[in-house]
Coordinates of C-alpha atoms in Angstrom, one line a residue:
X676 CA 124.5 95.1 137.4
X677 CA 122.5 91.8 136.5
X678 CA 119.1 93.6 137.6
X679 CA 120.1 96.5 135.0
X680 CA 120.4 94.1 132.0
X681 CA 117.4 92.4 132.9
X682 CA 115.6 95.6 133.2
X683 CA 116.9 96.7 129.8
X684 CA 116.2 93.6 128.1
X685 CA 112.2 93.7 129.7
X686 CA 112.3 97.2 127.9
X687 CA 113.2 96.2 124.6
X688 CA 111.2 93.1 124.5
X689 CA 108.0 95.6 125.2
X690 CA 108.8 97.8 122.5
X691 CA 109.5 94.7 120.4
X692 CA 106.0 93.3 120.7
X693 CA 104.3 96.0 118.1
X694 CA 104.2 94.8 115.1
X695 CA 103.2 96.5 111.6
X696 CA 100.4 94.1 109.6
X697 CA 101.0 95.8 105.7
X698 CA 99.1 95.9 103.2
X699 CA 95.7 94.1 104.1
X700 CA 91.9 95.1 103.7
X701 CA 89.2 95.2 105.9
X702 CA 86.3 92.6 105.2
X703 CA 84.3 93.3 109.0
X704 CA 84.0 96.0 111.8
X705 CA 82.2 94.8 114.7
X706 CA 81.6 97.0 118.2
X707 CA 79.6 95.7 121.3
X708 CA 79.3 97.5 124.5
X709 CA 83.0 98.1 125.5
X710 CA 84.7 96.1 122.6
X711 CA 85.3 95.5 119.6
X712 CA 86.7 93.7 116.0
X713 CA 88.2 94.1 113.3
X714 CA 89.0 91.5 110.8
X715 CA 91.3 91.6 108.0
X716 CA 92.0 90.1 104.7
X717 CA 95.2 88.2 104.6
X718 CA 97.0 88.7 107.8
X719 CA 97.4 84.5 108.8
X720 CA 100.5 85.4 111.4
X721 CA 100.4 84.9 115.0
X722 CA 101.1 88.2 116.7
X723 CA 100.1 86.4 120.4
X724 CA 103.2 84.2 121.4
X725 CA 101.7 80.4 121.4
X726 CA 98.1 81.1 119.7
X727 CA 96.7 80.3 116.8
X728 CA 96.4 82.7 113.8
X729 CA 93.6 84.7 113.4
X730 CA 92.4 87.3 111.2
X731 CA 90.7 89.0 114.2
X732 CA 92.0 92.1 115.7
X733 CA 91.1 93.6 119.0
X734 CA 89.8 97.1 120.0
X735 CA 88.5 98.1 123.3
X736 CA 87.8 101.2 125.5
X737 CA 91.0 100.9 127.6
X738 CA 93.0 101.8 124.2
X739 CA 92.8 105.8 123.9
X740 CA 92.1 106.7 120.5
X741 CA 89.9 103.9 120.0
X742 CA 86.6 105.5 118.1
X743 CA 89.2 107.4 115.6
X744 CA 90.3 103.8 114.5
X745 CA 87.4 101.9 114.3
X746 CA 85.9 105.7 112.1
X747 CA 89.1 104.8 110.2
X748 CA 88.6 100.9 109.8
X749 CA 85.0 101.7 108.3
X750 CA 86.0 104.4 105.7
X751 CA 88.2 101.9 104.6
X752 CA 86.3 99.3 104.6
X753 CA 83.1 101.0 102.7
X754 CA 86.0 102.8 100.0
X755 CA 87.8 99.2 99.9
X756 CA 91.4 100.9 100.8
X757 CA 93.9 98.7 101.7
X758 CA 95.6 99.6 105.3
X759 CA 98.4 99.3 107.5
X760 CA 97.8 97.8 110.9
X761 CA 99.3 98.3 113.8
X762 CA 99.1 95.8 116.7
X763 CA 100.5 96.0 120.2
X764 CA 99.7 93.1 123.2
X765 CA 97.2 90.7 123.6
X766 CA 93.8 90.2 124.8
X767 CA 93.5 86.7 126.9
X768 CA 96.6 85.6 124.7
X769 CA 94.6 85.1 121.7
X770 CA 93.5 88.0 119.9
X771 CA 96.1 91.1 118.8
X772 CA 95.3 94.0 120.2
X773 CA 94.7 97.2 117.4
X774 CA 97.1 100.2 118.6
X775 CA 97.0 102.1 114.4
X776 CA 95.9 102.3 111.6
X777 CA 96.7 103.8 108.3
X778 CA 94.8 104.1 105.5
X779 CA 96.7 103.8 102.0
X780 CA 95.8 105.8 98.9

């Protein structure tokens, strides 16, 4: 029974680690060979346990759909639109990984 409870806690912990960053603007988009960063305007919270707060959110090719996210981020930045950004997990325990974006009207 304790193994079942432990397994359920692990599952819920993984689901709870996703976070939304609401009502922010993108100030910088960077892409290198196989990864990039989105810099947001007003998010000083740390989504990575034990890490310093950072405005840099990571994108990489291992996330399916990264091309769409980077395209939407560029469009939002150029149009000066507010966004909601979904982050889930951390790269090297320091940078939140972007998994979704909503561009607001």
